[in-house]
Each structure stands twice: as C-alpha cells, then as structure tokens.
PDB file of C-alpha atoms in Angstrom:
ATOM      1  CA  LEU A   1     -77.681 -17.144-185.372  1.00 92.00           C
ATOM      2  CA  ILE A   2     -80.524 -17.554-183.396  1.00 93.00           C
ATOM      3  CA  ILE A   3     -82.142 -20.201-185.315  1.00 93.00           C
ATOM      4  CA  TYR A   4     -79.192 -21.942-185.462  1.00 95.00           C
ATOM      5  CA  GLY A   5     -78.943 -21.571-181.294  1.00 94.00           C
ATOM      6  CA  GLY A   6     -82.356 -22.081-180.839  1.00 92.00           C
ATOM      7  CA  LEU A   7     -82.417 -25.956-182.626  1.00 94.00           C
ATOM      8  CA  VAL A   8     -78.712 -27.127-181.455  1.00 94.00           C
ATOM      9  CA  LEU A   9     -79.286 -26.152-177.700  1.00 94.00           C
ATOM     10  CA  THR A  10     -82.578 -27.140-177.054  1.00 93.00           C
ATOM     11  CA  PRO A  11     -82.723 -30.967-177.148  1.00 94.00           C
ATOM     12  CA  SER A  12     -86.697 -31.530-178.417  1.00 92.00           C
ATOM     13  CA  MET A  13     -85.741 -29.479-181.352  1.00 93.00           C
ATOM     14  CA  ASN A  14     -82.774 -31.788-182.561  1.00 94.00           C
ATOM     15  CA  PRO A  15     -82.451 -35.182-183.578  1.00 94.00           C
ATOM     16  CA  ASP A  16     -80.156 -36.385-180.792  1.00 93.00           C
ATOM     17  CA  ASP A  17     -82.259 -34.919-178.509  1.00 93.00           C
ATOM     18  CA  LEU A  18     -79.117 -32.910-176.110  1.00 92.00           C
ATOM     19  CA  ILE A  19     -77.927 -29.796-175.845  1.00 93.00           C
ATOM     20  CA  GLY A  20     -75.868 -29.113-178.755  1.00 91.00           C
ATOM     21  CA  GLY A  21     -77.163 -31.981-180.538  1.00 91.00           C
ATOM     22  CA  ARG A  22     -77.221 -31.734-184.482  1.00 93.00           C
ATOM     23  CA  PHE A  23     -78.632 -29.060-186.498  1.00 94.00           C
ATOM     24  CA  ASP A  24     -81.354 -30.222-188.610  1.00 94.00           C
ATOM     25  CA  PRO A  25     -83.928 -28.053-189.875  1.00 94.00           C
ATOM     26  CA  ALA A  26     -86.062 -30.760-191.273  1.00 95.00           C
ATOM     27  CA  PHE A  27     -86.379 -32.518-188.158  1.00 95.00           C
ATOM     28  CA  ALA A  28     -87.287 -28.986-186.165  1.00 94.00           C
ATOM     29  CA  ILE A  29     -90.002 -28.860-189.013  1.00 94.00           C
ATOM     30  CA  ASP A  30     -91.705 -32.297-188.192  1.00 94.00           C
ATOM     31  CA  TYR A  31     -91.222 -31.726-184.862  1.00 94.00           C
ATOM     32  CA  VAL A  32     -93.535 -28.376-184.847  1.00 92.00           C
ATOM     33  CA  ASP A  33     -95.813 -30.064-187.367  1.00 93.00           C
ATOM     34  CA  LYS A  34     -96.430 -32.623-185.153  1.00 91.00           C
ATOM     35  CA  TYR A  35     -96.798 -30.524-181.635  1.00 89.00           C
ATOM     36  CA  LEU A  36     -99.247 -28.130-183.430  1.00 91.00           C
ATOM     37  CA  ASN A  37    -101.024 -30.725-185.423  1.00 91.00           C
ATOM     38  CA  PRO A  38    -100.941 -34.230-183.565  1.00 90.00           C
ATOM     39  CA  GLY A  39    -103.747 -35.890-186.094  1.00 86.00           C
ATOM     40  CA  ARG A  40    -104.644 -38.284-183.516  1.00 87.00           C
ATOM     41  CA  PRO A  41    -106.147 -38.148-179.772  1.00 84.00           C
ATOM     42  CA  VAL A  42    -103.962 -37.232-177.112  1.00 84.00           C
ATOM     43  CA  ALA A  43    -104.586 -38.098-173.582  1.00 78.00           C
ATOM     44  CA  GLY A  44    -108.181 -38.856-174.879  1.00 82.00           C
ATOM     45  CA  ILE A  45    -108.753 -35.224-176.633  1.00 87.00           C
ATOM     46  CA  GLU A  46    -109.230 -35.375-180.092  1.00 89.00           C
ATOM     47  CA  TYR A  47    -108.245 -32.309-180.891  1.00 88.00           C
ATOM     48  CA  PHE A  48    -105.203 -31.107-178.574  1.00 87.00           C
ATOM     49  CA  GLY A  49    -103.044 -29.537-180.568  1.00 88.00           C
ATOM     50  CA  ARG A  50    -102.808 -25.455-181.170  1.00 89.00           C
ATOM     51  CA  GLY A  51    -102.858 -26.168-184.922  1.00 91.00           C
ATOM     52  CA  GLU A  52    -106.326 -28.276-184.624  1.00 92.00           C
ATOM     53  CA  ALA A  53    -107.802 -26.210-182.270  1.00 93.00           C
ATOM     54  CA  PRO A  54    -109.395 -22.986-184.317  1.00 94.00           C
ATOM     55  CA  MET A  55    -111.035 -25.079-186.636  1.00 95.00           C
ATOM     56  CA  ALA A  56    -112.832 -27.061-184.013  1.00 94.00           C
ATOM     57  CA  VAL A  57    -113.440 -23.989-181.928  1.00 95.00           C
ATOM     58  CA  TYR A  58    -115.412 -22.656-185.175  1.00 96.00           C
ATOM     59  CA  ASN A  59    -116.914 -25.838-186.254  1.00 95.00           C
ATOM     60  CA  LEU A  60    -118.207 -26.263-182.328  1.00 95.00           C
ATOM     61  CA  LEU A  61    -119.615 -22.877-182.357  1.00 96.00           C
ATOM     62  CA  ARG A  62    -121.267 -22.886-185.802  1.00 96.00           C
ATOM     63  CA  ASN A  63    -123.061 -26.581-185.060  1.00 96.00           C
ATOM     64  CA  ASN A  64    -124.525 -24.861-181.770  1.00 95.00           C
ATOM     65  CA  GLY A  65    -126.286 -21.882-184.099  1.00 94.00           C
ATOM     66  CA  LEU A  66    -125.823 -18.484-185.118  1.00 95.00           C
ATOM     67  CA  LEU A  67    -126.400 -16.793-181.359  1.00 95.00           C
ATOM     68  CA  SER A  68    -123.670 -19.136-180.238  1.00 95.00           C
ATOM     69  CA  PHE A  69    -121.465 -18.469-182.851  1.00 96.00           C
ATOM     70  CA  LEU A  70    -121.533 -14.723-182.599  1.00 96.00           C
ATOM     71  CA  PHE A  71    -121.903 -14.849-178.306  1.00 96.00           C
ATOM     72  CA  GLY A  72    -120.378 -18.107-177.321  1.00 95.00           C
ATOM     73  CA  LEU A  73    -121.333 -20.847-175.015  1.00 95.00           C
ATOM     74  CA  GLY A  74    -121.231 -18.828-171.909  1.00 93.00           C
ATOM     75  CA  PRO A  75    -119.188 -16.858-169.814  1.00 91.00           C
ATOM     76  CA  GLY A  76    -117.507 -19.259-167.349  1.00 87.00           C
ATOM     77  CA  ASP A  77    -118.218 -22.436-169.624  1.00 88.00           C
ATOM     78  CA  ILE A  78    -114.657 -23.964-169.466  1.00 89.00           C
ATOM     79  CA  ILE A  79    -113.573 -22.128-166.567  1.00 86.00           C
ATOM     80  CA  ILE A  80    -113.074 -24.341-163.421  1.00 82.00           C
ATOM     81  CA  SER A  81    -114.696 -22.820-160.575  1.00 77.00           C
ATOM     82  CA  ARG A  82    -116.895 -24.225-157.778  1.00 74.00           C
ATOM     83  CA  PHE A  83    -119.949 -23.730-159.946  1.00 73.00           C
ATOM     84  CA  THR A  84    -118.473 -25.384-162.639  1.00 68.00           C
ATOM     85  CA  ILE A  85    -116.335 -28.586-162.072  1.00 70.00           C
ATOM     86  CA  SER A  86    -113.995 -28.464-159.067  1.00 61.00           C
ATOM     87  CA  ALA A  87    -109.880 -28.004-159.791  1.00 62.00           C
ATOM     88  CA  ASP A  88    -109.819 -31.310-157.293  1.00 64.00           C
ATOM     89  CA  ILE A  89    -111.315 -33.304-160.187  1.00 67.00           C
ATOM     90  CA  ILE A  90    -110.060 -31.219-163.193  1.00 72.00           C
ATOM     91  CA  SER A  91    -106.447 -29.702-163.469  1.00 70.00           C
ATOM     92  CA  SER A  92    -106.953 -27.471-166.141  1.00 77.00           C
ATOM     93  CA  GLU A  93    -109.056 -25.500-168.096  1.00 79.00           C
ATOM     94  CA  SER A  94    -107.828 -26.900-171.548  1.00 80.00           C
ATOM     95  CA  LEU A  95    -108.613 -30.635-169.861  1.00 83.00           C
ATOM     96  CA  LEU A  96    -112.082 -29.333-168.780  1.00 85.00           C
ATOM     97  CA  THR A  97    -112.472 -28.223-172.782  1.00 90.00           C
ATOM     98  CA  GLY A  98    -111.143 -31.614-173.547  1.00 88.00           C
ATOM     99  CA  MET A  99    -113.496 -32.886-171.283  1.00 87.00           C
ATOM    100  CA  LYS A 100    -116.894 -30.993-172.863  1.00 89.00           C
ATOM    101  CA  TYR A 101    -115.859 -30.445-176.277  1.00 92.00           C
ATOM    102  CA  GLY A 102    -112.882 -32.582-177.255  1.00 91.00           C
ATOM    103  CA  ILE A 103    -110.485 -30.038-177.867  1.00 92.00           C
ATOM    104  CA  GLY A 104    -107.699 -29.753-175.767  1.00 89.00           C
ATOM    105  CA  TYR A 105    -104.214 -27.636-174.930  1.00 89.00           C
ATOM    106  CA  GLY A 106    -104.718 -25.231-178.000  1.00 89.00           C
ATOM    107  CA  SER A 107    -107.971 -24.124-176.400  1.00 91.00           C
ATOM    108  CA  ARG A 108    -105.798 -22.215-173.914  1.00 89.00           C
ATOM    109  CA  THR A 109    -104.873 -19.657-176.448  1.00 92.00           C
ATOM    110  CA  GLY A 110    -106.564 -16.232-175.547  1.00 93.00           C
ATOM    111  CA  VAL A 111    -108.566 -15.994-178.633  1.00 95.00           C
ATOM    112  CA  LEU A 112    -110.004 -19.375-178.543  1.00 95.00           C
ATOM    113  CA  PHE A 113    -110.432 -19.071-174.480  1.00 94.00           C
ATOM    114  CA  THR A 114    -112.426 -16.167-175.416  1.00 95.00           C
ATOM    115  CA  THR A 115    -114.429 -17.038-178.205  1.00 96.00           C
ATOM    116  CA  ILE A 116    -115.676 -20.295-176.731  1.00 96.00           C
ATOM    117  CA  GLN A 117    -117.616 -18.492-173.964  1.00 95.00           C
ATOM    118  CA  ILE A 118    -118.576 -15.061-175.964  1.00 96.00           C
ATOM    119  CA  GLY A 119    -118.475 -15.870-179.359  1.00 96.00           C
ATOM    120  CA  PHE A 120    -116.935 -14.239-182.267  1.00 97.00           C
ATOM    121  CA  LEU A 121    -118.830 -11.255-182.265  1.00 97.00           C
ATOM    122  CA  GLY A 122    -117.859 -10.813-178.527  1.00 96.00           C
ATOM    123  CA  ALA A 123    -114.023 -11.955-178.900  1.00 96.00           C
ATOM    124  CA  LEU A 124    -113.837  -9.461-181.851  1.00 97.00           C
ATOM    125  CA  PHE A 125    -115.057  -6.274-179.527  1.00 97.00           C
ATOM    126  CA  TYR A 126    -113.104  -7.226-176.396  1.00 96.00           C
ATOM    127  CA  PHE A 127    -109.787  -7.608-178.558  1.00 96.00           C
ATOM    128  CA  LEU A 128    -110.885  -3.803-179.993  1.00 96.00           C
ATOM    129  CA  PHE A 129    -111.924  -2.575-176.837  1.00 95.00           C
ATOM    130  CA  VAL A 130    -108.394  -3.571-175.368  1.00 94.00           C
ATOM    131  CA  PHE A 131    -106.673  -2.351-178.237  1.00 94.00           C
ATOM    132  CA  LYS A 132    -108.383   1.447-178.266  1.00 93.00           C
ATOM    133  CA  VAL A 133    -107.428   1.666-174.423  1.00 92.00           C
ATOM    134  CA  PHE A 134    -103.533   1.065-175.307  1.00 91.00           C
ATOM    135  CA  SER A 135    -103.438   2.347-178.778  1.00 89.00           C
ATOM    136  CA  SER A 136    -103.538   6.281-177.293  1.00 86.00           C
ATOM    137  CA  PHE A 137    -100.108   5.609-176.216  1.00 88.00           C
ATOM    138  CA  PHE A 138     -98.801   5.878-179.496  1.00 87.00           C
ATOM    139  CA  ASN A 139     -99.820   9.478-179.664  1.00 82.00           C
ATOM    140  CA  ARG A 140     -96.631  11.448-179.925  1.00 79.00           C
ATOM    141  CA  ARG A 141     -97.636  14.087-177.185  1.00 78.00           C
ATOM    142  CA  PHE A 142     -96.265  11.064-175.166  1.00 80.00           C
ATOM    143  CA  PHE A 143     -92.722  10.953-176.197  1.00 81.00           C
ATOM    144  CA  SER A 144     -92.320  14.814-177.167  1.00 80.00           C
ATOM    145  CA  SER A 145     -89.520  16.496-175.780  1.00 79.00           C
ATOM    146  CA  ASP A 146     -91.393  18.352-173.251  1.00 79.00           C
ATOM    147  CA  THR A 147     -92.831  15.182-171.710  1.00 80.00           C
ATOM    148  CA  PRO A 148     -90.857  14.006-168.801  1.00 85.00           C
ATOM    149  CA  GLU A 149     -89.013  10.915-169.155  1.00 88.00           C
ATOM    150  CA  LYS A 150     -89.991   8.659-166.821  1.00 89.00           C
ATOM    151  CA  ILE A 151     -93.762   9.317-168.518  1.00 88.00           C
ATOM    152  CA  GLN A 152     -92.255   8.104-172.123  1.00 89.00           C
ATOM    153  CA  ILE A 153     -90.508   5.618-170.421  1.00 91.00           C
ATOM    154  CA  ILE A 154     -93.693   4.287-168.993  1.00 92.00           C
ATOM    155  CA  ALA A 155     -95.745   5.072-172.170  1.00 90.00           C
ATOM    156  CA  LEU A 156     -93.123   2.946-174.284  1.00 92.00           C
ATOM    157  CA  GLY A 157     -93.596  -0.096-171.718  1.00 93.00           C
ATOM    158  CA  LEU A 158     -97.301   0.110-172.179  1.00 94.00           C
ATOM    159  CA  VAL A 159     -96.828   0.394-175.667  1.00 93.00           C
ATOM    160  CA  GLY A 160     -94.890  -2.833-175.432  1.00 94.00           C
ATOM    161  CA  PHE A 161     -97.529  -4.500-173.374  1.00 94.00           C
ATOM    162  CA  LEU A 162     -99.698  -3.991-176.115  1.00 94.00           C
ATOM    163  CA  GLY A 163     -97.686  -5.902-178.427  1.00 94.00           C
ATOM    164  CA  ILE A 164     -97.368  -8.767-175.967  1.00 94.00           C
ATOM    165  CA  PHE A 165    -100.696  -8.902-175.402  1.00 95.00           C
ATOM    166  CA  ILE A 166    -101.452  -9.267-179.286  1.00 95.00           C
ATOM    167  CA  PHE A 167     -99.364 -12.221-179.544  1.00 95.00           C
ATOM    168  CA  ASP A 168     -99.895 -13.733-176.260  1.00 95.00           C
ATOM    169  CA  PHE A 169    -104.087 -13.825-177.090  1.00 95.00           C
ATOM    170  CA  PHE A 170    -103.762 -14.549-180.845  1.00 95.00           C
ATOM    171  CA  ALA A 171    -100.900 -17.389-180.521  1.00 91.00           C
ATOM    172  CA  TYR A 172    -100.054 -18.272-177.023  1.00 91.00           C
ATOM    173  CA  SER A 173    -102.342 -18.064-173.987  1.00 92.00           C
ATOM    174  CA  GLN A 174    -104.729 -15.916-171.496  1.00 90.00           C
ATOM    175  CA  THR A 175    -101.760 -14.867-168.941  1.00 90.00           C
ATOM    176  CA  SER A 176    -101.934 -11.345-170.367  1.00 90.00           C
ATOM    177  CA  PHE A 177    -105.323 -10.681-169.069  1.00 88.00           C
ATOM    178  CA  GLN A 178    -105.830 -13.369-166.677  1.00 88.00           C
ATOM    179  CA  VAL A 179    -102.602 -13.198-164.189  1.00 91.00           C
ATOM    180  CA  ILE A 180    -103.151 -10.586-161.362  1.00 93.00           C
ATOM    181  CA  PRO A 181     -99.469  -9.981-160.760  1.00 93.00           C
ATOM    182  CA  ILE A 182     -99.201  -8.671-164.323  1.00 93.00           C
ATOM    183  CA  ILE A 183    -102.802  -6.922-164.419  1.00 93.00           C
ATOM    184  CA  LEU A 184    -102.175  -4.759-161.355  1.00 95.00           C
ATOM    185  CA  PRO A 185     -98.839  -2.639-162.538  1.00 94.00           C
ATOM    186  CA  VAL A 186    -100.440  -2.300-165.979  1.00 94.00           C
ATOM    187  CA  CYS A 187    -103.345  -1.104-164.466  1.00 93.00           C
ATOM    188  CA  PHE A 188    -101.157   1.020-162.323  1.00 94.00           C
ATOM    189  CA  ALA A 189     -99.280   2.156-164.748  1.00 93.00           C
ATOM    190  CA  TYR A 190    -101.869   3.075-167.079  1.00 93.00           C
ATOM    191  CA  HIS A 191    -103.536   5.345-164.594  1.00 92.00           C
ATOM    192  CA  TYR A 192    -100.207   7.113-163.875  1.00 90.00           C
ATOM    193  CA  VAL A 193     -99.125   8.111-167.065  1.00 89.00           C
ATOM    194  CA  LYS A 194    -102.880   9.288-168.055  1.00 85.00           C
ATOM    195  CA  GLY A 195    -102.968  11.092-164.866  1.00 81.00           C
ATOM    196  CA  GLN A 196     -99.896  12.926-165.119  1.00 76.00           C
ATOM    197  CA  SER A 197    -100.438  13.471-168.745  1.00 70.00           C
ATOM    198  CA  GLU A 198    -104.232  15.201-167.608  1.00 65.00           C
ATOM    199  CA  PHE A 199    -102.541  17.136-164.964  1.00 56.00           C
ATOM    200  CA  LYS A 200    -100.207  18.221-167.293  1.00 60.00           C
ATOM    201  CA  ARG A 201    -102.606  19.077-169.929  1.00 60.00           C
ATOM    202  CA  TYR A 202    -104.656  21.456-167.822  1.00 51.00           C
ATOM    203  CA  SER A 203    -102.069  22.797-165.382  1.00 53.00           C
TER     204      SER A 203
END
C-alpha cells in the first residue's frame, strides 16, 4: 500500500505526472535510475547524480595520490566561505564541487562531502567516532525498570538519531551534522541523559 500510494500520489513517479496518476512501477524504476545516473552532463557538471558520484569521488582522490586518497583534499575545500568562494558567486556547495571537480548534486551526500575533504581514512574515523559516542545508548541500563521514564524516552530518541545520522550520512546529505538547530538539541539531550546516568550511578 505504501509503494502503491507513493507512486500514484507523487506526480513525478507516475507517467501521467499527476496526483492520482497511473500505477506504473517500470516508469518509476526508470525515473529513479535516470535521477541517480543521468549519464550525461547536467548544468555543465559531468557527474551530477547520486549514483555517479561515489565512483567519481573515488577516482578524484585516487588520481591525486595516496595522501589525498587517505586524508582528502583539505578541510573546507568544497565549503562556501569568504576564504574560498563567495555565496554571491556560487549558490550551493554541490555547484562549487561541480565547478572544481565535475562532481555535482551527488557530492552532497554526507560520506562523499566528508571524504573529499578528509579522505577515506578521515571519513572512516569520523563515522566510527560518532557511532561510538551514540552506541553507548544501546546499554540496557538506560532502559532498566529503575531508570526514570523520561530518561528512557530521551535515550531511545538518541538511538533513533543515530539511525537517522547513518542513513543521512551514507545516502542523503550533511544535514544531521551541519544544521545547528538539529545539533544543539541532540547535544543537550546527550549531556542530560549522560549526566543523569552518572548522578544515579554515584548517588
């Protein structure tokens, strides 16, 4: 029902281009394939789609040598700032990446955005660090019967955030680790749960 409703109610996913259009899985699969792998320059950018970007990033870093492959092209290399290029000139970081390296929209995926700047080794350590920090909430003590309910709820929410981060980092964008209105509440919740847990342990 979810798949049927998604294809029928999303105009771009049905051949009629209407809300309530025909159910046509073959059309939707073809649309998704062309979205991920345009196979042609888009807006003057050679590798634009999400499906094309991973191999393009791999080749870019490999061709720049072992140090670039492991440690990237430098933090901030594809970030718009007054030290690199003004937002008045380039409207998005994916366009900046396209202008410099021919890799467009697909580079906004968190893992690729990170890897270009700090390399495969840096991206691996960064991901493992975040996973290690939040995996502590899988501990049963956060969900034991003597733990206050509000602590259990917040701890469960932080486990959920880890799941969202993993999906966002590997498949979608940099939102979960760049947007301050997301980061601050997560940091507050993390500090609160950890603080309450330590207080309970030593009290």
